[in-house]
Amino acid sequence: MKLMRKVLVVLITLFFMSSCDDGDIITVDLDFDQDLSLCDNDIDTYLIYDLRNDPSESLSLLIQRNTANDLLFSEPTPVDTPTTLTIDGNTNRFIYRTYNRDISDTSTNQELCSTVIPADLVIIENYESTSGTAEVTVTVDDDDNDGIPSALEGADPNGDGDFSDSLDSDLDGIFDYLDQDDDNDNVLTIDEIDSEDTDGDDDPTTNPLDTDGDTIPDYLDTDDDEDGILTINEDENGDMSPANDLANNALGDLVPHYLNTIETIDYGNPGNTQNNQYTRTVNSVFIIKNFDLDILSGDEINLGTLITTIIIQQ
């Protein structure tokens, strides 16, 4: 009986030692929120990353800073043709890390972007993939933020990534998808469309404002009220903004001259405003394929979407 108990104790001890020799059991869950942030303060690299606070960990993609990669944050990629970056542990790196404390409050600090690591921040685990690819798809729904999606303004009509053949309705040298005033009448496109979406289809081109009923939408019509006077010439004070020159129409409503058929004075062309400034919102989606982080490998993971807002002046 004593012998059996001794053998049992020995067996239990060996099992425990064997379990410990395998190392700690590491549970990795790459279910991040996919809301990416960007560090662009280094002259040589871009760092795209996602953070979690419980546990404190990060997924990071470090890529070279060059002309081609600059476009990943500003210009759309061709339809169904993402940009592919090779992960090699050198020029492009994919890294998973855990930390001793929370670093997710990027609204007040960007510790991953800091050139000096805080003294109280410790990297507990660091795993890097030396193989795989990162596929980046960049979209811009409305390049010039004028309320009309770029795809509906004749941007890249062939879908081949060459935007040089895009539509330029007013022939001012600025393609419609980049032009805040598509008909060059000094009234912004966003002020001449169905911005209220009265038909509920989220498409401003299906129910456009057409004041004179000539089937030409106001945002493409150089004479919005069809009174024979060009909209741009109905600028009484000559400040290159016809929208602030008002008079009562036949119904007694106070409206701009360019929408008033009883106001037919030609004040001459004051010239075009040169302020074609707009905000562009760029969506960059990063997909990591065929990665191996030692503790975890996979065929594909959606790293997330980086939203970049840039101001463009033309």
mmCIF file of C-alpha atoms in Angstrom:
data_model
loop_
_atom_site.group_PDB
_atom_site.id
_atom_site.type_symbol
_atom_site.label_atom_id
_atom_site.label_comp_id
_atom_site.label_asym_id
_atom_site.label_seq_id
_atom_site.Cartn_x
_atom_site.Cartn_y
_atom_site.Cartn_z
ATOM 1 C CA MET A 1 0.000 0.000 0.000
ATOM 2 C CA LYS A 2 2.843 2.355 0.871
ATOM 3 C CA LEU A 3 4.543 1.473 -2.391
ATOM 4 C CA MET A 4 1.448 2.380 -4.427
ATOM 5 C CA ARG A 5 1.161 5.737 -2.687
ATOM 6 C CA LYS A 6 4.817 6.503 -3.429
ATOM 7 C CA VAL A 7 4.394 5.639 -7.095
ATOM 8 C CA LEU A 8 1.265 7.800 -7.298
ATOM 9 C CA VAL A 9 3.083 10.756 -5.741
ATOM 10 C CA VAL A 10 5.982 10.344 -8.167
ATOM 11 C CA LEU A 11 3.620 10.235 -11.160
ATOM 12 C CA ILE A 12 1.764 13.366 -10.048
ATOM 13 C CA THR A 13 5.064 15.198 -9.525
ATOM 14 C CA LEU A 14 6.338 14.245 -12.986
ATOM 15 C CA PHE A 15 3.103 15.420 -14.613
ATOM 16 C CA PHE A 16 3.346 18.796 -12.883
ATOM 17 C CA MET A 17 6.965 19.237 -13.907
ATOM 18 C CA SER A 18 6.155 18.303 -17.495
ATOM 19 C CA SER A 19 3.365 20.865 -17.627
ATOM 20 C CA CYS A 20 5.658 23.580 -16.302
ATOM 21 C CA ASP A 21 8.442 22.693 -18.758
ATOM 22 C CA ASP A 22 6.109 23.556 -21.629
ATOM 23 C CA GLY A 23 6.163 27.170 -20.488
ATOM 24 C CA ASP A 24 3.318 29.498 -19.634
ATOM 25 C CA ILE A 25 0.087 29.057 -21.490
ATOM 26 C CA ILE A 26 -0.230 32.176 -23.640
ATOM 27 C CA THR A 27 -3.685 33.212 -24.769
ATOM 28 C CA VAL A 28 -3.640 35.651 -27.674
ATOM 29 C CA ASP A 29 -6.800 37.244 -29.000
ATOM 30 C CA LEU A 30 -6.254 39.600 -31.918
ATOM 31 C CA ASP A 31 -9.793 40.933 -31.701
ATOM 32 C CA PHE A 32 -8.864 44.619 -31.661
ATOM 33 C CA ASP A 33 -11.335 47.417 -32.468
ATOM 34 C CA GLN A 34 -9.740 47.966 -35.917
ATOM 35 C CA ASP A 35 -9.745 51.735 -35.374
ATOM 36 C CA LEU A 36 -6.192 52.499 -36.443
ATOM 37 C CA SER A 37 -3.898 55.370 -35.512
ATOM 38 C CA LEU A 38 -0.829 56.718 -37.274
ATOM 39 C CA CYS A 39 2.594 57.889 -36.127
ATOM 40 C CA ASP A 40 4.090 60.103 -38.831
ATOM 41 C CA ASN A 41 6.696 61.971 -36.802
ATOM 42 C CA ASP A 42 9.596 59.788 -37.966
ATOM 43 C CA ILE A 43 11.317 60.907 -41.175
ATOM 44 C CA ASP A 44 11.998 57.332 -42.286
ATOM 45 C CA THR A 45 8.913 55.316 -41.337
ATOM 46 C CA TYR A 46 5.160 55.312 -40.809
ATOM 47 C CA LEU A 47 3.754 53.395 -37.840
ATOM 48 C CA ILE A 48 0.159 52.216 -38.161
ATOM 49 C CA TYR A 49 -1.181 50.674 -34.973
ATOM 50 C CA ASP A 50 -4.153 49.493 -32.935
ATOM 51 C CA LEU A 51 -4.322 49.314 -29.124
ATOM 52 C CA ARG A 52 -6.225 47.453 -26.424
ATOM 53 C CA ASN A 53 -6.264 48.285 -22.730
ATOM 54 C CA ASP A 54 -7.358 44.955 -21.225
ATOM 55 C CA PRO A 55 -4.920 43.391 -21.624
ATOM 56 C CA SER A 56 -2.576 46.205 -22.622
ATOM 57 C CA GLU A 57 -1.304 45.259 -26.066
ATOM 58 C CA SER A 58 -0.686 46.578 -29.554
ATOM 59 C CA LEU A 59 -0.649 45.447 -33.153
ATOM 60 C CA SER A 60 1.664 47.534 -35.303
ATOM 61 C CA LEU A 61 2.609 47.777 -38.946
ATOM 62 C CA LEU A 62 5.817 49.676 -39.587
ATOM 63 C CA ILE A 63 6.409 50.688 -43.217
ATOM 64 C CA GLN A 64 8.961 52.760 -45.077
ATOM 65 C CA ARG A 65 8.254 56.425 -45.655
ATOM 66 C CA ASN A 66 8.547 57.116 -49.376
ATOM 67 C CA THR A 67 6.592 58.687 -52.215
ATOM 68 C CA ALA A 68 4.643 55.515 -53.002
ATOM 69 C CA ASN A 69 3.647 54.901 -49.387
ATOM 70 C CA ASP A 70 2.709 58.561 -48.891
ATOM 71 C CA LEU A 71 -0.178 57.929 -51.288
ATOM 72 C CA LEU A 72 -1.637 55.306 -48.939
ATOM 73 C CA PHE A 73 -2.924 58.182 -46.821
ATOM 74 C CA SER A 74 -4.086 60.556 -49.552
ATOM 75 C CA GLU A 75 -4.997 58.912 -52.880
ATOM 76 C CA PRO A 76 -7.422 56.075 -53.739
ATOM 77 C CA THR A 77 -6.068 52.787 -55.039
ATOM 78 C CA PRO A 78 -7.448 51.415 -58.340
ATOM 79 C CA VAL A 79 -10.701 49.460 -58.019
ATOM 80 C CA ASP A 80 -10.050 45.906 -56.739
ATOM 81 C CA THR A 81 -6.292 46.529 -56.890
ATOM 82 C CA PRO A 82 -4.873 47.077 -53.400
ATOM 83 C CA THR A 83 -1.276 48.081 -52.820
ATOM 84 C CA THR A 84 0.739 45.095 -51.554
ATOM 85 C CA LEU A 85 3.633 45.491 -49.129
ATOM 86 C CA THR A 86 5.947 42.579 -48.303
ATOM 87 C CA ILE A 87 6.502 41.958 -44.593
ATOM 88 C CA ASP A 88 10.162 41.010 -44.171
ATOM 89 C CA GLY A 89 11.134 42.123 -40.676
ATOM 90 C CA ASN A 90 13.160 44.954 -42.163
ATOM 91 C CA THR A 91 11.521 47.406 -44.553
ATOM 92 C CA ASN A 92 7.995 46.414 -43.519
ATOM 93 C CA ARG A 93 7.363 44.964 -40.059
ATOM 94 C CA PHE A 94 4.282 43.461 -38.353
ATOM 95 C CA ILE A 95 4.570 43.337 -34.555
ATOM 96 C CA TYR A 96 2.456 42.190 -31.598
ATOM 97 C CA ARG A 97 3.387 43.495 -28.141
ATOM 98 C CA THR A 98 2.070 43.462 -24.591
ATOM 99 C CA TYR A 99 2.831 46.051 -21.920
ATOM 100 C CA ASN A 100 2.913 46.430 -18.169
ATOM 101 C CA ARG A 101 0.276 49.180 -18.180
ATOM 102 C CA ASP A 102 -2.397 50.840 -20.280
ATOM 103 C CA ILE A 103 -1.150 52.910 -23.228
ATOM 104 C CA SER A 104 -4.463 53.223 -25.071
ATOM 105 C CA ASP A 105 -5.255 56.842 -24.182
ATOM 106 C CA THR A 106 -3.900 58.283 -27.428
ATOM 107 C CA SER A 107 -6.097 61.381 -27.112
ATOM 108 C CA THR A 108 -3.695 62.790 -24.532
ATOM 109 C CA ASN A 109 -0.492 60.944 -25.397
ATOM 110 C CA GLN A 110 0.887 58.865 -28.224
ATOM 111 C CA GLU A 111 3.426 56.823 -26.387
ATOM 112 C CA LEU A 112 4.073 54.536 -29.344
ATOM 113 C CA CYS A 113 4.986 57.622 -31.356
ATOM 114 C CA SER A 114 7.384 58.967 -28.768
ATOM 115 C CA THR A 115 11.073 58.873 -29.611
ATOM 116 C CA VAL A 116 11.804 58.464 -25.901
ATOM 117 C CA ILE A 117 10.129 55.498 -24.191
ATOM 118 C CA PRO A 118 8.643 56.493 -20.804
ATOM 119 C CA ALA A 119 10.623 55.053 -17.909
ATOM 120 C CA ASP A 120 7.576 53.322 -16.439
ATOM 121 C CA LEU A 121 6.564 51.585 -19.681
ATOM 122 C CA VAL A 122 7.818 48.031 -20.061
ATOM 123 C CA ILE A 123 7.337 45.760 -23.071
ATOM 124 C CA ILE A 124 6.460 42.376 -21.595
ATOM 125 C CA GLU A 125 6.133 40.354 -24.795
ATOM 126 C CA ASN A 126 7.336 41.124 -28.302
ATOM 127 C CA TYR A 127 6.510 38.937 -31.293
ATOM 128 C CA GLU A 128 7.272 39.882 -34.879
ATOM 129 C CA SER A 129 6.343 38.276 -38.170
ATOM 130 C CA THR A 130 9.175 38.061 -40.674
ATOM 131 C CA SER A 131 6.917 36.962 -43.509
ATOM 132 C CA GLY A 132 3.556 37.753 -45.046
ATOM 133 C CA THR A 133 2.058 40.725 -46.836
ATOM 134 C CA ALA A 134 0.048 43.820 -46.026
ATOM 135 C CA GLU A 135 -2.638 44.729 -48.562
ATOM 136 C CA VAL A 136 -3.821 48.328 -48.438
ATOM 137 C CA THR A 137 -7.047 49.502 -50.059
ATOM 138 C CA VAL A 138 -7.563 53.260 -50.102
ATOM 139 C CA THR A 139 -10.919 54.870 -50.839
ATOM 140 C CA VAL A 140 -12.132 58.445 -50.896
ATOM 141 C CA ASP A 141 -15.910 58.659 -51.130
ATOM 142 C CA ASP A 142 -16.053 62.379 -51.866
ATOM 143 C CA ASP A 143 -12.687 63.836 -52.805
ATOM 144 C CA ASP A 144 -13.698 67.482 -52.707
ATOM 145 C CA ASN A 145 -16.309 67.180 -49.958
ATOM 146 C CA ASP A 146 -18.927 68.915 -52.100
ATOM 147 C CA GLY A 147 -21.720 66.499 -51.241
ATOM 148 C CA ILE A 148 -21.475 64.448 -54.439
ATOM 149 C CA PRO A 149 -19.513 61.164 -54.299
ATOM 150 C CA SER A 150 -16.482 61.166 -56.576
ATOM 151 C CA ALA A 151 -17.799 58.125 -58.442
ATOM 152 C CA LEU A 152 -20.806 60.219 -59.515
ATOM 153 C CA GLU A 153 -18.613 63.107 -60.674
ATOM 154 C CA GLY A 154 -16.819 61.225 -63.426
ATOM 155 C CA ALA A 155 -13.681 60.400 -61.425
ATOM 156 C CA ASP A 156 -11.540 57.731 -63.123
ATOM 157 C CA PRO A 157 -14.335 56.659 -65.505
ATOM 158 C CA ASN A 158 -12.428 53.550 -66.614
ATOM 159 C CA GLY A 159 -11.564 52.429 -63.089
ATOM 160 C CA ASP A 160 -7.932 51.912 -64.078
ATOM 161 C CA GLY A 161 -6.375 54.233 -61.523
ATOM 162 C CA ASP A 162 -5.686 56.900 -64.156
ATOM 163 C CA PHE A 163 -7.654 60.000 -63.181
ATOM 164 C CA SER A 164 -6.364 62.127 -66.058
ATOM 165 C CA ASP A 165 -9.507 61.417 -68.105
ATOM 166 C CA SER A 166 -11.933 62.468 -65.375
ATOM 167 C CA LEU A 167 -14.846 64.813 -66.094
ATOM 168 C CA ASP A 168 -14.333 68.591 -66.066
ATOM 169 C CA SER A 169 -17.777 70.082 -66.721
ATOM 170 C CA ASP A 170 -16.782 73.754 -66.661
ATOM 171 C CA LEU A 171 -13.418 73.224 -68.422
ATOM 172 C CA ASP A 172 -11.575 75.215 -65.771
ATOM 173 C CA GLY A 173 -8.765 72.682 -65.507
ATOM 174 C CA ILE A 174 -10.084 71.206 -62.257
ATOM 175 C CA PHE A 175 -11.839 67.851 -62.515
ATOM 176 C CA ASP A 176 -15.372 67.819 -61.092
ATOM 177 C CA TYR A 177 -14.431 65.351 -58.341
ATOM 178 C CA LEU A 178 -11.861 67.904 -57.124
ATOM 179 C CA ASP A 179 -13.845 71.047 -57.932
ATOM 180 C CA GLN A 180 -15.952 72.761 -55.291
ATOM 181 C CA ASP A 181 -17.729 74.747 -57.999
ATOM 182 C CA ASP A 182 -18.468 72.367 -60.863
ATOM 183 C CA ASP A 183 -20.096 74.942 -63.155
ATOM 184 C CA ASN A 184 -17.784 77.836 -62.284
ATOM 185 C CA ASP A 185 -20.636 80.197 -61.438
ATOM 186 C CA ASN A 186 -19.208 81.226 -58.046
ATOM 187 C CA VAL A 187 -21.906 79.272 -56.191
ATOM 188 C CA LEU A 188 -20.442 76.217 -54.480
ATOM 189 C CA THR A 189 -21.680 72.833 -55.662
ATOM 190 C CA ILE A 190 -22.660 71.837 -52.121
ATOM 191 C CA ASP A 191 -25.041 74.824 -52.075
ATOM 192 C CA GLU A 192 -26.656 73.803 -55.368
ATOM 193 C CA ILE A 193 -27.578 70.167 -54.664
ATOM 194 C CA ASP A 194 -30.275 68.223 -52.859
ATOM 195 C CA SER A 195 -28.321 68.246 -49.609
ATOM 196 C CA GLU A 196 -31.467 67.481 -47.619
ATOM 197 C CA ASP A 197 -31.821 64.126 -49.435
ATOM 198 C CA THR A 198 -35.555 64.652 -49.838
ATOM 199 C CA ASP A 199 -35.989 61.378 -51.740
ATOM 200 C CA GLY A 200 -34.067 59.387 -49.130
ATOM 201 C CA ASP A 201 -31.684 57.587 -51.500
ATOM 202 C CA ASP A 202 -28.424 59.228 -50.329
ATOM 203 C CA ASP A 203 -27.717 60.226 -53.934
ATOM 204 C CA PRO A 204 -27.798 63.990 -54.590
ATOM 205 C CA THR A 205 -27.752 63.443 -58.353
ATOM 206 C CA THR A 206 -31.115 61.642 -58.556
ATOM 207 C CA ASN A 207 -33.133 64.553 -57.238
ATOM 208 C CA PRO A 208 -30.924 67.582 -57.896
ATOM 209 C CA LEU A 209 -32.010 71.159 -57.505
ATOM 210 C CA ASP A 210 -33.116 72.445 -60.909
ATOM 211 C CA THR A 211 -34.554 75.898 -60.340
ATOM 212 C CA ASP A 212 -35.468 76.652 -63.958
ATOM 213 C CA GLY A 213 -36.635 73.126 -64.830
ATOM 214 C CA ASP A 214 -34.365 72.839 -67.869
ATOM 215 C CA THR A 215 -33.147 69.348 -66.777
ATOM 216 C CA ILE A 216 -29.687 70.750 -66.041
ATOM 217 C CA PRO A 217 -28.990 70.561 -62.297
ATOM 218 C CA ASP A 218 -28.202 73.912 -60.705
ATOM 219 C CA TYR A 219 -24.691 72.738 -59.806
ATOM 220 C CA LEU A 220 -23.971 72.300 -63.537
ATOM 221 C CA ASP A 221 -26.139 75.166 -64.828
ATOM 222 C CA THR A 222 -24.473 78.485 -65.649
ATOM 223 C CA ASP A 223 -27.871 80.250 -65.720
ATOM 224 C CA ASP A 224 -29.808 78.785 -62.819
ATOM 225 C CA ASP A 225 -33.062 80.700 -63.328
ATOM 226 C CA GLU A 226 -32.978 80.771 -67.152
ATOM 227 C CA ASP A 227 -33.474 84.532 -67.247
ATOM 228 C CA GLY A 228 -30.806 85.039 -69.882
ATOM 229 C CA ILE A 229 -28.273 86.415 -67.411
ATOM 230 C CA LEU A 230 -25.445 84.126 -66.340
ATOM 231 C CA THR A 231 -25.472 83.318 -62.638
ATOM 232 C CA ILE A 232 -21.939 84.649 -62.225
ATOM 233 C CA ASN A 233 -23.052 88.007 -63.705
ATOM 234 C CA GLU A 234 -25.924 88.450 -61.223
ATOM 235 C CA ASP A 235 -23.450 89.514 -58.550
ATOM 236 C CA GLU A 236 -24.580 93.052 -57.740
ATOM 237 C CA ASN A 237 -21.844 93.893 -55.235
ATOM 238 C CA GLY A 238 -19.138 92.184 -57.275
ATOM 239 C CA ASP A 239 -17.733 90.158 -54.377
ATOM 240 C CA MET A 240 -17.681 86.900 -56.378
ATOM 241 C CA SER A 241 -20.591 85.507 -54.357
ATOM 242 C CA PRO A 242 -23.962 85.764 -56.135
ATOM 243 C CA ALA A 243 -25.664 84.116 -53.169
ATOM 244 C CA ASN A 244 -25.619 87.293 -51.047
ATOM 245 C CA ASP A 245 -27.249 89.635 -53.593
ATOM 246 C CA LEU A 246 -30.936 89.490 -52.667
ATOM 247 C CA ALA A 247 -34.261 90.869 -53.868
ATOM 248 C CA ASN A 248 -37.916 89.896 -53.606
ATOM 249 C CA ASN A 249 -39.197 87.542 -56.276
ATOM 250 C CA ALA A 250 -42.681 87.443 -57.799
ATOM 251 C CA LEU A 251 -43.977 85.687 -54.675
ATOM 252 C CA GLY A 252 -42.494 88.286 -52.374
ATOM 253 C CA ASP A 253 -39.760 85.975 -51.104
ATOM 254 C CA LEU A 254 -36.259 87.331 -50.598
ATOM 255 C CA VAL A 255 -33.978 85.282 -52.845
ATOM 256 C CA PRO A 256 -30.648 85.734 -54.649
ATOM 257 C CA HIS A 257 -30.785 87.474 -58.025
ATOM 258 C CA TYR A 258 -29.504 84.333 -59.771
ATOM 259 C CA LEU A 259 -32.657 82.482 -58.645
ATOM 260 C CA ASN A 260 -35.004 85.393 -59.335
ATOM 261 C CA THR A 261 -36.487 85.648 -62.835
ATOM 262 C CA ILE A 262 -37.593 89.253 -62.369
ATOM 263 C CA GLU A 263 -34.037 90.364 -61.606
ATOM 264 C CA THR A 264 -32.430 90.591 -65.038
ATOM 265 C CA ILE A 265 -29.646 93.111 -64.653
ATOM 266 C CA ASP A 266 -26.263 91.986 -65.957
ATOM 267 C CA TYR A 267 -23.641 93.324 -63.546
ATOM 268 C CA GLY A 268 -20.777 91.846 -65.535
ATOM 269 C CA ASN A 269 -18.397 89.053 -64.668
ATOM 270 C CA PRO A 270 -16.489 89.834 -61.443
ATOM 271 C CA GLY A 271 -14.093 86.950 -62.022
ATOM 272 C CA ASN A 272 -13.908 83.589 -60.316
ATOM 273 C CA THR A 273 -13.016 83.005 -56.728
ATOM 274 C CA GLN A 274 -9.616 81.344 -56.475
ATOM 275 C CA ASN A 275 -10.346 79.638 -53.166
ATOM 276 C CA ASN A 276 -10.813 75.984 -54.117
ATOM 277 C CA GLN A 277 -10.016 74.661 -50.650
ATOM 278 C CA TYR A 278 -11.652 71.563 -49.267
ATOM 279 C CA THR A 279 -11.282 68.777 -46.730
ATOM 280 C CA ARG A 280 -10.705 65.234 -47.992
ATOM 281 C CA THR A 281 -11.444 62.183 -45.843
ATOM 282 C CA VAL A 282 -9.315 59.174 -46.793
ATOM 283 C CA ASN A 283 -10.075 55.603 -45.654
ATOM 284 C CA SER A 284 -7.116 53.186 -45.709
ATOM 285 C CA VAL A 285 -7.919 49.533 -44.926
ATOM 286 C CA PHE A 286 -4.990 47.276 -43.964
ATOM 287 C CA ILE A 287 -5.267 43.490 -44.412
ATOM 288 C CA ILE A 288 -2.393 41.317 -43.130
ATOM 289 C CA LYS A 289 -1.976 37.976 -44.924
ATOM 290 C CA ASN A 290 0.074 34.835 -44.224
ATOM 291 C CA PHE A 291 1.656 36.157 -41.036
ATOM 292 C CA ASP A 292 3.554 34.213 -38.371
ATOM 293 C CA LEU A 293 4.007 35.787 -34.942
ATOM 294 C CA ASP A 294 5.546 32.617 -33.433
ATOM 295 C CA ILE A 295 2.744 32.308 -30.880
ATOM 296 C CA LEU A 296 0.098 32.792 -33.551
ATOM 297 C CA SER A 297 -0.055 32.504 -37.323
ATOM 298 C CA GLY A 298 -2.865 33.023 -39.775
ATOM 299 C CA ASP A 299 -3.921 33.373 -43.383
ATOM 300 C CA GLU A 300 -5.559 36.761 -42.973
ATOM 301 C CA ILE A 301 -6.426 39.379 -40.403
ATOM 302 C CA ASN A 302 -8.154 42.711 -40.887
ATOM 303 C CA LEU A 303 -5.817 45.061 -39.057
ATOM 304 C CA GLY A 304 -8.376 47.844 -39.423
ATOM 305 C CA THR A 305 -9.114 51.183 -41.038
ATOM 306 C CA LEU A 306 -7.101 54.362 -40.756
ATOM 307 C CA ILE A 307 -9.085 57.552 -41.391
ATOM 308 C CA THR A 308 -6.988 60.493 -42.525
ATOM 309 C CA THR A 309 -8.341 64.022 -42.957
ATOM 310 C CA ILE A 310 -6.369 66.384 -45.136
ATOM 311 C CA ILE A 311 -6.962 69.962 -46.276
ATOM 312 C CA ILE A 312 -6.318 70.608 -49.947
ATOM 313 C CA GLN A 313 -5.833 74.024 -51.503
ATOM 314 C CA GLN A 314 -5.946 74.404 -55.288
#
